[in-house]
Each structure stands twice: as structure tokens, then as C-alpha cells.
PDB file of C-alpha atoms and ligand atoms in Angstrom:
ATOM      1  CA  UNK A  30       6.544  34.791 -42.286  1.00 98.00           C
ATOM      2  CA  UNK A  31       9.492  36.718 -43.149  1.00 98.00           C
ATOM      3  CA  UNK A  32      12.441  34.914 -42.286  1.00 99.00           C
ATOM      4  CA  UNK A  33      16.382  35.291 -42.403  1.00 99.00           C
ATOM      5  CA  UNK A  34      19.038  33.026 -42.629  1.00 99.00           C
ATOM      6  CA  UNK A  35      22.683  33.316 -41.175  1.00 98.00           C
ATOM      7  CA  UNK A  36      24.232  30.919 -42.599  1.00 98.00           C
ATOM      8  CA  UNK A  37      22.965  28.922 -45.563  1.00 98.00           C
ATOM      9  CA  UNK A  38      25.324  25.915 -45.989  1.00 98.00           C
ATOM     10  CA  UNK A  39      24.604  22.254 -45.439  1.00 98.00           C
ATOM     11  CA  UNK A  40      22.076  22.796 -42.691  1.00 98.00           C
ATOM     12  CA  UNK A  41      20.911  26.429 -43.095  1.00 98.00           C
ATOM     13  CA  UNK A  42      19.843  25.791 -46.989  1.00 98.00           C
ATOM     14  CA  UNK A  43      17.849  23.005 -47.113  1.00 99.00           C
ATOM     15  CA  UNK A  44      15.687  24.390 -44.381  1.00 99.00           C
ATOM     16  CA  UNK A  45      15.871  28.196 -46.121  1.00 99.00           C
ATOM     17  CA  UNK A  46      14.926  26.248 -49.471  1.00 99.00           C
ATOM     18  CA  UNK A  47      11.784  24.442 -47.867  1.00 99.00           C
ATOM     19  CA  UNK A  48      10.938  27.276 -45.985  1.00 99.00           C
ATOM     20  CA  UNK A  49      10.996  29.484 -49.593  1.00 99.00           C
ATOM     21  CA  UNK A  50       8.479  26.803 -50.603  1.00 98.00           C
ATOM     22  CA  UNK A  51       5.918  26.500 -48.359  1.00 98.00           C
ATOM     23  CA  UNK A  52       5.736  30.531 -48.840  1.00 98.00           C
ATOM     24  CA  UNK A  53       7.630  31.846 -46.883  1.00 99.00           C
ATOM     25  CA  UNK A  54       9.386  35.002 -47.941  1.00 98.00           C
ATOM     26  CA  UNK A  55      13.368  33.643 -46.660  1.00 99.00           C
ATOM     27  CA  UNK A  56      15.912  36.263 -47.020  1.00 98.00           C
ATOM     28  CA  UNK A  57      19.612  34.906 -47.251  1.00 98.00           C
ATOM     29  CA  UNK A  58      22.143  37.278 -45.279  1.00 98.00           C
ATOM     30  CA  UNK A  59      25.002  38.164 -47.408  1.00 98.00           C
ATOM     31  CA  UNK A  60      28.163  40.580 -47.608  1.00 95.00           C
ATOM     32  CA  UNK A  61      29.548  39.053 -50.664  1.00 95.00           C
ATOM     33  CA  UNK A  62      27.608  39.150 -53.942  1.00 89.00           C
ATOM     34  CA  UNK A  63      30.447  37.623 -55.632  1.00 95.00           C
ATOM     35  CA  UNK A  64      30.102  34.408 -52.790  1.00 97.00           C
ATOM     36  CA  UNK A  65      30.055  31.343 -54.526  1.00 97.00           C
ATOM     37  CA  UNK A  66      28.299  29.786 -51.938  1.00 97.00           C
ATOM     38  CA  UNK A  67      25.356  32.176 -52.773  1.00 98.00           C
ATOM     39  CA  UNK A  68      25.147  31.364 -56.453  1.00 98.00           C
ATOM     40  CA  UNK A  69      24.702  28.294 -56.061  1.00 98.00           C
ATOM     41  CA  UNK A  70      22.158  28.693 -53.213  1.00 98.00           C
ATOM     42  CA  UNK A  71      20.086  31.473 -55.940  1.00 98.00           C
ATOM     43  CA  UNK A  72      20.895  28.486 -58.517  1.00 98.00           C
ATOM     44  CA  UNK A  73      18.800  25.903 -56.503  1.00 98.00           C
ATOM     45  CA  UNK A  74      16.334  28.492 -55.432  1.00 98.00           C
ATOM     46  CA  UNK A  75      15.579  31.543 -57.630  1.00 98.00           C
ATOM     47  CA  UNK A  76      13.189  32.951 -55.223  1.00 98.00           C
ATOM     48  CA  UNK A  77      15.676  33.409 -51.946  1.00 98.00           C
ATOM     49  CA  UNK A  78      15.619  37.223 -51.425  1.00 98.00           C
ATOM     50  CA  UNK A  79      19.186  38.360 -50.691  1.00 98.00           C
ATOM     51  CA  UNK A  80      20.370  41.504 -48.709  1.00 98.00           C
ATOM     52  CA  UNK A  81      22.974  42.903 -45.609  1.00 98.00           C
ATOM     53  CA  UNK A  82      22.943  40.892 -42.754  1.00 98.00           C
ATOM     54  CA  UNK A  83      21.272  44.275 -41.102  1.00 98.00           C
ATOM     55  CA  UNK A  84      19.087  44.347 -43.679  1.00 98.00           C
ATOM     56  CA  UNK A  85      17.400  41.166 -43.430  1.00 98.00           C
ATOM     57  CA  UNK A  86      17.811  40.965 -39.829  1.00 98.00           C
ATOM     58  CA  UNK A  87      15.877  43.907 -39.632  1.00 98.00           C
ATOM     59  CA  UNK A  88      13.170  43.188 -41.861  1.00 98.00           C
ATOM     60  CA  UNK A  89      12.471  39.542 -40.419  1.00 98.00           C
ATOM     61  CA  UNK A  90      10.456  38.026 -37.879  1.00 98.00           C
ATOM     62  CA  UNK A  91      12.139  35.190 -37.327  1.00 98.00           C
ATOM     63  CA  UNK A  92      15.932  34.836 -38.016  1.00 99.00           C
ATOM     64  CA  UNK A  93      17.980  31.722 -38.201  1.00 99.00           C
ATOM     65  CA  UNK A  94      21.403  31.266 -37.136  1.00 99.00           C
ATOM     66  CA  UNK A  95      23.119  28.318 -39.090  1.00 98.00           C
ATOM     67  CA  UNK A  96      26.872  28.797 -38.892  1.00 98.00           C
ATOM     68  CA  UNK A  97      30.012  27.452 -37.561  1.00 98.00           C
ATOM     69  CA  UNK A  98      29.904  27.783 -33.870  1.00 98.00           C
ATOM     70  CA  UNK A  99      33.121  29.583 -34.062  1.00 98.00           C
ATOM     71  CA  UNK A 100      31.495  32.246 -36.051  1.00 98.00           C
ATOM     72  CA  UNK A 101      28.998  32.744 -34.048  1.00 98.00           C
ATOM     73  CA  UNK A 102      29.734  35.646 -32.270  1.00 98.00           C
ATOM     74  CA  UNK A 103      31.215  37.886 -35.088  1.00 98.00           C
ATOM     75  CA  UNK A 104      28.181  36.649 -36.860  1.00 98.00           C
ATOM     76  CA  UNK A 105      25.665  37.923 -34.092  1.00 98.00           C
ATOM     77  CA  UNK A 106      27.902  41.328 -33.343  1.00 98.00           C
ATOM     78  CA  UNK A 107      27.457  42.327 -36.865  1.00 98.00           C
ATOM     79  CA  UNK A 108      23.705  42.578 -36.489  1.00 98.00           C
ATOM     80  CA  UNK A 109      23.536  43.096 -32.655  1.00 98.00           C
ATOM     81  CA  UNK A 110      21.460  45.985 -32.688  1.00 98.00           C
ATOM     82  CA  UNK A 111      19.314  44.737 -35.642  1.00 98.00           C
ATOM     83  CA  UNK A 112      18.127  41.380 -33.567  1.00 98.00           C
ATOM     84  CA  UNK A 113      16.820  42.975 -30.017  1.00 98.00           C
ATOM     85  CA  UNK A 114      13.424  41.397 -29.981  1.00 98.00           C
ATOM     86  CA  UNK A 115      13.564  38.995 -32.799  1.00 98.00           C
ATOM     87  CA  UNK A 116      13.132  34.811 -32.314  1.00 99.00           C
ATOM     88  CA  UNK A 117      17.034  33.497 -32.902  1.00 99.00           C
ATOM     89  CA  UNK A 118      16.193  29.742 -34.112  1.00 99.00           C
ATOM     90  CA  UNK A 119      19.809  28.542 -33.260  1.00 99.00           C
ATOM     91  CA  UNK A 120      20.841  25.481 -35.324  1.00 98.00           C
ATOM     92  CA  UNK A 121      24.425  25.623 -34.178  1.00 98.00           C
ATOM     93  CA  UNK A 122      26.130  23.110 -32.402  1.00 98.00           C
ATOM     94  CA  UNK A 123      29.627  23.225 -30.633  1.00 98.00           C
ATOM     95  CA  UNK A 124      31.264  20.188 -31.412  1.00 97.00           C
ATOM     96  CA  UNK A 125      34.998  19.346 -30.328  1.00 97.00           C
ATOM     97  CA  UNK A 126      37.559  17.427 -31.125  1.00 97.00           C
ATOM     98  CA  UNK A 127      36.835  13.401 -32.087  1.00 96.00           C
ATOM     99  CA  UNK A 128      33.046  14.589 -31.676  1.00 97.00           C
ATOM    100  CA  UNK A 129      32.861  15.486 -27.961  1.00 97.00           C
ATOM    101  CA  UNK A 130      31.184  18.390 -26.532  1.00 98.00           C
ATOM    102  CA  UNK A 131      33.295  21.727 -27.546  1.00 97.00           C
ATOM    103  CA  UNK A 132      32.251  23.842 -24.710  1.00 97.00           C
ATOM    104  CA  UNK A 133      33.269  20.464 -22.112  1.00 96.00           C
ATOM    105  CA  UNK A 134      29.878  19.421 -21.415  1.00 96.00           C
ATOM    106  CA  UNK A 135      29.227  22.528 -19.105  1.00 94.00           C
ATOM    107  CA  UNK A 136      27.473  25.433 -20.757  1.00 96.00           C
ATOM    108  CA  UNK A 137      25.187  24.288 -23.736  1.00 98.00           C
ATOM    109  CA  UNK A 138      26.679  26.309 -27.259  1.00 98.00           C
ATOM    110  CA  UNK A 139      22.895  28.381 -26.861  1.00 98.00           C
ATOM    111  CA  UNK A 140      22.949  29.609 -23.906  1.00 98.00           C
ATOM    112  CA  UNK A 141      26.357  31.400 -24.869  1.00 98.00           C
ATOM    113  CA  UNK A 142      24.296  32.498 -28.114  1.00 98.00           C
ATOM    114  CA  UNK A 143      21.860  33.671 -25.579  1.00 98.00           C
ATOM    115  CA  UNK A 144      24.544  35.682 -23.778  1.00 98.00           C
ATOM    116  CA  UNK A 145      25.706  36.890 -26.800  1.00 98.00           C
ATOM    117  CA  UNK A 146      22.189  38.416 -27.603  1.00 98.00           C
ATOM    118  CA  UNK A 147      20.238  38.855 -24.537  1.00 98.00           C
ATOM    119  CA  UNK A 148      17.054  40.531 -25.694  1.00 98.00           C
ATOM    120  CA  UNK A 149      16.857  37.704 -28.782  1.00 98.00           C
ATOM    121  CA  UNK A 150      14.368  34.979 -28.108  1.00 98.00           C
ATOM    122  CA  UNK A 151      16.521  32.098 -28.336  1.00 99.00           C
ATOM    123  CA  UNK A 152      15.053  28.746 -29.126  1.00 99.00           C
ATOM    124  CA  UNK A 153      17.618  25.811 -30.119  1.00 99.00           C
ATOM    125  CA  UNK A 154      16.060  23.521 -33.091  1.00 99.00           C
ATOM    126  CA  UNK A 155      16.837  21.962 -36.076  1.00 98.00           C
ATOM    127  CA  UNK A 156      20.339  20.503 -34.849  1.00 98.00           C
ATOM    128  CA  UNK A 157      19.750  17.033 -33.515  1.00 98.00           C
ATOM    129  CA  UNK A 158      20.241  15.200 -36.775  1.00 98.00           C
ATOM    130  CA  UNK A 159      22.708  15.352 -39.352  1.00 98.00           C
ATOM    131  CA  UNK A 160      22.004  17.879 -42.607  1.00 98.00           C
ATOM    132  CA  UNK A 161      20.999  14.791 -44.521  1.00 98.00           C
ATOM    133  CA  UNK A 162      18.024  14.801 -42.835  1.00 98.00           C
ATOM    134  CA  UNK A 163      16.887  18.763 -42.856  1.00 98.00           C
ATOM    135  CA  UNK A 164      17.683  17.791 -47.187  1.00 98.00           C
ATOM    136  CA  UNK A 165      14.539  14.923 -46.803  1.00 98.00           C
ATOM    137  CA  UNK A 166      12.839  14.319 -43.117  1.00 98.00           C
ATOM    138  CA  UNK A 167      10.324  12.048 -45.233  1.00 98.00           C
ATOM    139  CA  UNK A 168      10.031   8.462 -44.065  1.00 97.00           C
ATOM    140  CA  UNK A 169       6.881   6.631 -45.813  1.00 95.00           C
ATOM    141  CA  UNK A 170       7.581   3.466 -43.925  1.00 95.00           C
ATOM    142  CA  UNK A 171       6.105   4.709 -40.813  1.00 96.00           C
ATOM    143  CA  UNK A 172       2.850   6.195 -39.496  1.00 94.00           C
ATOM    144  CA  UNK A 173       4.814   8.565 -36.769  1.00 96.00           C
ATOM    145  CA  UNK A 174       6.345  11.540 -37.786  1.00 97.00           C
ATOM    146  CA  UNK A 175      10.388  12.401 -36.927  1.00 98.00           C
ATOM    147  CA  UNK A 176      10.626  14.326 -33.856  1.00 98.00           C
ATOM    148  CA  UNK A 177      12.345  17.596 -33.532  1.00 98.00           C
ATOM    149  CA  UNK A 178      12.967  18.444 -30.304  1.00 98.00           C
ATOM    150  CA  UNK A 179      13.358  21.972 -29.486  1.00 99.00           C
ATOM    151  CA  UNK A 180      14.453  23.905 -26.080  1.00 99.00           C
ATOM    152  CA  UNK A 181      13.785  27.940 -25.827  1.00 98.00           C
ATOM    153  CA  UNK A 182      12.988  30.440 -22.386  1.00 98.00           C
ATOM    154  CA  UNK A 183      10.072  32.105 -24.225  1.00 98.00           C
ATOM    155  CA  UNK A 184       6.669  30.247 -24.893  1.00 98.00           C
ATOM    156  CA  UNK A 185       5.636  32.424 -27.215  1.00 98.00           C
ATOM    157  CA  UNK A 186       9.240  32.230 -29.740  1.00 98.00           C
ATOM    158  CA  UNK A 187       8.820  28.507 -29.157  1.00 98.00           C
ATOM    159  CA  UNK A 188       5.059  28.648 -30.355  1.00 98.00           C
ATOM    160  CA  UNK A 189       6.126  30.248 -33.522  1.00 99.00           C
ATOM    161  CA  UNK A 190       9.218  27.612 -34.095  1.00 99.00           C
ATOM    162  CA  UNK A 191       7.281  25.066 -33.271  1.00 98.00           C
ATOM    163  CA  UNK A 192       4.608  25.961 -36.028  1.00 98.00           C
ATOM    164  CA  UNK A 193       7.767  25.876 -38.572  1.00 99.00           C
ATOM    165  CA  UNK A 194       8.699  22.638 -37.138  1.00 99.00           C
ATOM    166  CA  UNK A 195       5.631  21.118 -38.186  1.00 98.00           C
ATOM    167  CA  UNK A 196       5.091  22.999 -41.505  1.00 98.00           C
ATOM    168  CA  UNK A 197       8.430  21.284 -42.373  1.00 98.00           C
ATOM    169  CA  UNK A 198       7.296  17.983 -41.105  1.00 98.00           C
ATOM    170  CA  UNK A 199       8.497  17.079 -38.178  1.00 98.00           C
ATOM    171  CA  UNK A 200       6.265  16.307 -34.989  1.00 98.00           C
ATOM    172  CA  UNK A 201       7.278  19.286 -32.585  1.00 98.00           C
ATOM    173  CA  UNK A 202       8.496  18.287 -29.169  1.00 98.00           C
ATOM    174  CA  UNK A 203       9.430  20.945 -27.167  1.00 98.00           C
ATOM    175  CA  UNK A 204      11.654  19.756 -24.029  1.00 98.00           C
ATOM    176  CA  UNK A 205      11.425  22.730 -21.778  1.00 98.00           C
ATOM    177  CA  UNK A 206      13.575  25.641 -21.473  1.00 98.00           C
ATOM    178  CA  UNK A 207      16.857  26.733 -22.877  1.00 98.00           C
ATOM    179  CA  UNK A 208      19.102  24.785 -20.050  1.00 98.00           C
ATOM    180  CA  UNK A 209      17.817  21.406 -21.782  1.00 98.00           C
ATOM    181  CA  UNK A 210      20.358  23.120 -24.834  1.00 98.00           C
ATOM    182  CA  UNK A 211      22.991  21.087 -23.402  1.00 98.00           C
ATOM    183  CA  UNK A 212      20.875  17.435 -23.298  1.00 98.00           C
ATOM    184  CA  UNK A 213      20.082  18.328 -27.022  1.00 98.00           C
ATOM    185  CA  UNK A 214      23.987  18.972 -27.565  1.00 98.00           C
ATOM    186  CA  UNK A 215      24.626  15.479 -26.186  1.00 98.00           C
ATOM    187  CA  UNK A 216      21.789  14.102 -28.627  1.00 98.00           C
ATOM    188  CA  UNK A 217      23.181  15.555 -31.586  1.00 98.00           C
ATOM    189  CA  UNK A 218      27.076  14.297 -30.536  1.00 98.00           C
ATOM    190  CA  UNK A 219      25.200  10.402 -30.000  1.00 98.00           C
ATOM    191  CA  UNK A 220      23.772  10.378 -33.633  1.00 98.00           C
ATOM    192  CA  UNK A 221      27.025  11.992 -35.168  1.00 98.00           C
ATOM    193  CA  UNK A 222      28.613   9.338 -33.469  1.00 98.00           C
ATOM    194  CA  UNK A 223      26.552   6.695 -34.545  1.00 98.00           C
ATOM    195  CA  UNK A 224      26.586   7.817 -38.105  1.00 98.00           C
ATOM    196  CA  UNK A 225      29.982   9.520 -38.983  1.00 97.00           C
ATOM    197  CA  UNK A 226      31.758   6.898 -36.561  1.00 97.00           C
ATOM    198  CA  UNK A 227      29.508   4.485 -36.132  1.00 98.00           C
ATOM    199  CA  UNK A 228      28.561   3.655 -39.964  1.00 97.00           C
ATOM    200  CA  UNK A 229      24.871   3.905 -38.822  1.00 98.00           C
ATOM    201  CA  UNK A 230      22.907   5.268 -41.637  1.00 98.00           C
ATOM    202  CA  UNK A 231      21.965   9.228 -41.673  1.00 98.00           C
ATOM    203  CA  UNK A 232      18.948   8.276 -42.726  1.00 98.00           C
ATOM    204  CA  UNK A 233      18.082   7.908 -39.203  1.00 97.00           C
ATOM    205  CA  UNK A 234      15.878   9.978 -36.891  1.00 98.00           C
ATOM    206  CA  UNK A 235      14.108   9.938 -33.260  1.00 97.00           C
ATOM    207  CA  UNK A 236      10.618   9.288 -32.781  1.00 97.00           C
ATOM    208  CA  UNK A 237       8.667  10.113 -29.713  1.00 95.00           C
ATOM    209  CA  UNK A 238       5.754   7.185 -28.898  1.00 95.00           C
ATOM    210  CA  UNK A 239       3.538   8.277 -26.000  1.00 92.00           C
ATOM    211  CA  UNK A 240       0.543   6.244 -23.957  1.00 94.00           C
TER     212      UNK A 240
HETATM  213  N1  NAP B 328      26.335  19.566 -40.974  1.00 63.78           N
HETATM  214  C1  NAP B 328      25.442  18.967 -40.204  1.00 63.78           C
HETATM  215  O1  NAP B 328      25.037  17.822 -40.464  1.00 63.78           O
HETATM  216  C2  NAP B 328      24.873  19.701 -39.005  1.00 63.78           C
HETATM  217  C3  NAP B 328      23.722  19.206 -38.376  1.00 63.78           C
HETATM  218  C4  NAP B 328      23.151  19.910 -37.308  1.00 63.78           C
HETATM  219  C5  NAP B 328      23.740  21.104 -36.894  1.00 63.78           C
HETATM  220  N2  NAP B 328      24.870  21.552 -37.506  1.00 63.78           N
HETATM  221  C6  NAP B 328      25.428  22.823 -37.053  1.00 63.78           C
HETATM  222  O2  NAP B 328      24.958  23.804 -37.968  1.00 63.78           O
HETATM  223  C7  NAP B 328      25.925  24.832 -38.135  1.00 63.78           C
HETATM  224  C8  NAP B 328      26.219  24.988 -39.615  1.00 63.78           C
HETATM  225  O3  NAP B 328      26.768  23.779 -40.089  1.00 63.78           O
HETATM  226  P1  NAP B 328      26.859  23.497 -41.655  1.00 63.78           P
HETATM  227  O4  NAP B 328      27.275  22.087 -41.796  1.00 63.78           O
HETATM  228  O5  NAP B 328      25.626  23.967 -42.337  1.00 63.78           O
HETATM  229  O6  NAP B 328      28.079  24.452 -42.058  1.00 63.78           O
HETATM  230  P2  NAP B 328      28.522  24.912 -43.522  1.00 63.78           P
HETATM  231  O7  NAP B 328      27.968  23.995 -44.547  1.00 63.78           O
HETATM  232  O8  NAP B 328      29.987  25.123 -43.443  1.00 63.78           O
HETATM  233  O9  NAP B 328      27.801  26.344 -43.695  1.00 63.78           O
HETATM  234  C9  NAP B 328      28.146  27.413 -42.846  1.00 63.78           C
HETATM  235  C10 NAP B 328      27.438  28.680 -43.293  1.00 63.78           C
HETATM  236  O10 NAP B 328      27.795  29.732 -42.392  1.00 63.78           O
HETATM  237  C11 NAP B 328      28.310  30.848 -43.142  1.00 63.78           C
HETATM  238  N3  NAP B 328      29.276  31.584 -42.326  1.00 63.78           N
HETATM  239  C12 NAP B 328      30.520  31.207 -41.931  1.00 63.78           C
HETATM  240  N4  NAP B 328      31.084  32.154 -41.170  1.00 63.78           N
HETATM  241  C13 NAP B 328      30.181  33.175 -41.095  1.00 63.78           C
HETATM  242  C14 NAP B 328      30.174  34.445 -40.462  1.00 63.78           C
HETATM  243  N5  NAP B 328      31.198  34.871 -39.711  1.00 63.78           N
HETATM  244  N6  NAP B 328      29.085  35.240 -40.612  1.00 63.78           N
HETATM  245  C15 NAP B 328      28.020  34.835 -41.347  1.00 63.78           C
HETATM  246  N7  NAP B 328      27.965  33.625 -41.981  1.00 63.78           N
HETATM  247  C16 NAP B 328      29.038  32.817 -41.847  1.00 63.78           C
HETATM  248  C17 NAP B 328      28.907  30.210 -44.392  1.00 63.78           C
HETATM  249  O11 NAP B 328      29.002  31.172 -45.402  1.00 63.78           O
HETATM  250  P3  NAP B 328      30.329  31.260 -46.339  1.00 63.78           P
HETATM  251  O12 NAP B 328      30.472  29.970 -47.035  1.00 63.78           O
HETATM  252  O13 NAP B 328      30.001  32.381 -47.244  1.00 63.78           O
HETATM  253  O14 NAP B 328      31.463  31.513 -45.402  1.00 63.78           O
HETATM  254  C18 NAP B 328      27.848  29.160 -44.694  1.00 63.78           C
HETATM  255  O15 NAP B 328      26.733  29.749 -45.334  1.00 63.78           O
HETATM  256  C19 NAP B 328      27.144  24.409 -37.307  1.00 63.78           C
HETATM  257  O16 NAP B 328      27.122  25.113 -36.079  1.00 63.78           O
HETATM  258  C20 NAP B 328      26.936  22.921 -37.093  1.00 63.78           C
HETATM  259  O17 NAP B 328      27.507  22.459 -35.867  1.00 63.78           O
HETATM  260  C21 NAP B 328      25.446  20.891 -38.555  1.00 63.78           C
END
């Protein structure tokens, strides 16, 4: 698929990078050729395309959306008329001060991504674990597969995430539509908590058993 990436820091390129090599064709959004940030990102992976955020909006079927939640919106305005139609994977979280919710546990971070881009599939993934574990999702110990739980309004954007969720290795678990955003927000605040407060390792993950 041809895929863009807004935002390709700690979370944004490891999945852009395993993406690129499973054969994908992953575009990195960029104003900057002179961004450091992008070196090193071409460093690790020679084969990134690179163009305008319009550019590789346009061009892509699937875009994701990996920045600071503050940036969020300047980030989306800049290719506003570019993403009309296009699946948003959202991998942005709001997080406030001392790790508590940053919106105040009312409106989930994606459905105000949602607002901000209202003909965008939106589908939220890829946020309910720390970076550490988008870098290497493998555990050999066990015979289950990390879950990645995902949240989305349109069946068929969350069909095609859900395919990348499980090319990347995860076991897809989709958890309904995008009001669940905020459950997933809470998720992702427990296991920062338990890991950047906590001292619980990173390498830590969900499964889902089922009977
Ligand atoms: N870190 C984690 O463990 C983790 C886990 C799950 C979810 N998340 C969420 O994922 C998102 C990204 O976190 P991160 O840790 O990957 O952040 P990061 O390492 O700081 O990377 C942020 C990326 O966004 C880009 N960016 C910043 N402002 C932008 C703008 N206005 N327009 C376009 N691109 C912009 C940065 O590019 P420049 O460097 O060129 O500015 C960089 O590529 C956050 O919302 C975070 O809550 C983080």
C-alpha cells in the first residue's frame, strides 16, 4: 500500500521502518530537507520516500498521524484538503500533566482528530503501548500474539488497519467504534504509568485469551 507518515519520531518510525519492509512503499512527510530528524530516519532506512506533506498525503492510501497531540491540528490543517477520503491511523495520544488524561477524561484526543478532519476515516491504533514496543512487538516466550486494540467509525478503514496490524504482528482486536478512543486513552495512561512510574518493564504488552 502506499502509505504516509506525519510524524516519524519514536513511535511514527519504527512502524514507517517495518512498514518500508514488508513492502510497503512509506512516504515520510517533510518541509525541511535540512531536518535532522529526517537524516537520520533516511540513515536507518534508505528506502523511505520523502516529499510535502500535500504531496504524500495526496498520493497515499493510508496516512498516519504520529505527532505531538499539540501539533495535531496545524499538522492536519496543512494537508486538510489533501486527506478528504483517506484512512487517518491516529497514533496520538493526549497525555497531561503527571500522566493523566490531557483532554480531562471527557472527549477521547481522536475524536477531536476526527473533528478536525471530518471526511478522514479515523481509526485510533498503534498507541496503547510505549514506542519500545512498536521498535520489537516480538515475544518468543509465548504462543499468543500481543494485542493491538484498535477503535474506528468505518468498517471498511478498520479492515484495512487491521490487515497492517497483523502484517506487523500483532493479533488485531478491534473494540468497536471511535467513542471506545477514550477507554484506549485510559489504557495507554495505565501502562505509562506502570512503566515510566511504576518501574514495570516496557517490555510489556496485553494479550487477549478467549473461550
Ligand atoms: N513515545 C511513546 O512511547 C508513545 C507511545 C504511544 C503513542 N505515543 C503518541 O505518539 C505521538 C508521537 O509521539 P513520539 O514519542 O513519537 O514523539 P516524537 O518522538 O517527539 O516525534 C514527533 C514527530 O512529530 C513531528 N512533528 C512535530 N510537530 C509537527 C507538526 N506541526 N507537523 C508535522 N510533524 C510534526 C516531529 O518532527 P520534527 O522533529 O521534525 O519536529 C517528529 O517526527 C504522540 O501523540 C504520543 O502521545 C507515544
Amino acid at each position: 500500500m502506499k502509505i504516509a507518515f506525519i510524524g516519524y519520531g519514536q513511535v511514527g518510525f519504527p512502524l514507517a521502518d517495518h512498514l518500508q519492509r514488508l513492502g510497503h512503499e512509506v512516504t515520510l512527510a517533510n518541509n525541511d530537507p535540512q531536518s535532522e530528524r529526517l537524516k537520520q530516519a533516511l540513515i536507518k532506512n534508505a528506502h523511505f520516500k520523502v516529499a510535502t506533506p500535500k504531496e504524500a498525503v495526496k498520493s497515499a492510501e493510508v496516512v498516519f498521524l504520529a505527532t505531538p497531540f499539540q501539533a495535531n491540528e496545524v499538522a492536519l490543517q496543512a494537508v486538510a484538503e489533501e486527506i478528504q477520503g483517506k484512512i487517518l491511523v491516529d497514533c496520538t495520544n493526549p497525555v497531561g500533566p503527571n500522566f493523566s488524561h490531557g483532554l480531562n477524561n471527557v472527549q477521547s484526543g481522536s475524536e477531536m482528530v476526527q473533528k478536525l478532519v471530518p471526511t478522514t476515516q479515523v481509526v485510533k491504533a498503534f498507541t496503547i503501548y510505549g514506542f519500545e514496543n512498536f521498535e520489537n512487538n516480538v515475544y518468543p516466550s509465548y504462543n499468543v500474539k500481543p494485542a493491538m486494540m484498535y477503535c474506528g467509525q468505518d468498517a471498511a478503514a478498520k479492515k484495512v488497519v487491521g490487515d497492517l496490524i497483523t502484517q506487523l504482528g500483532w493479533e488485531p482486536l478491534d473494540v468497536g467504534g471511535l467513542e471506545q478512543a477514550l477507554h484506549l486513552e485510559h489504557m495507554t495512561l495505565l501502562w505509562i504509568r506502570m512503566v515510566r512510574t511504576n518501574g514495570n518493564s516496557p517490555n510489556t504488552v496485553w494479550a487477549m485469551l478467549k473461550r
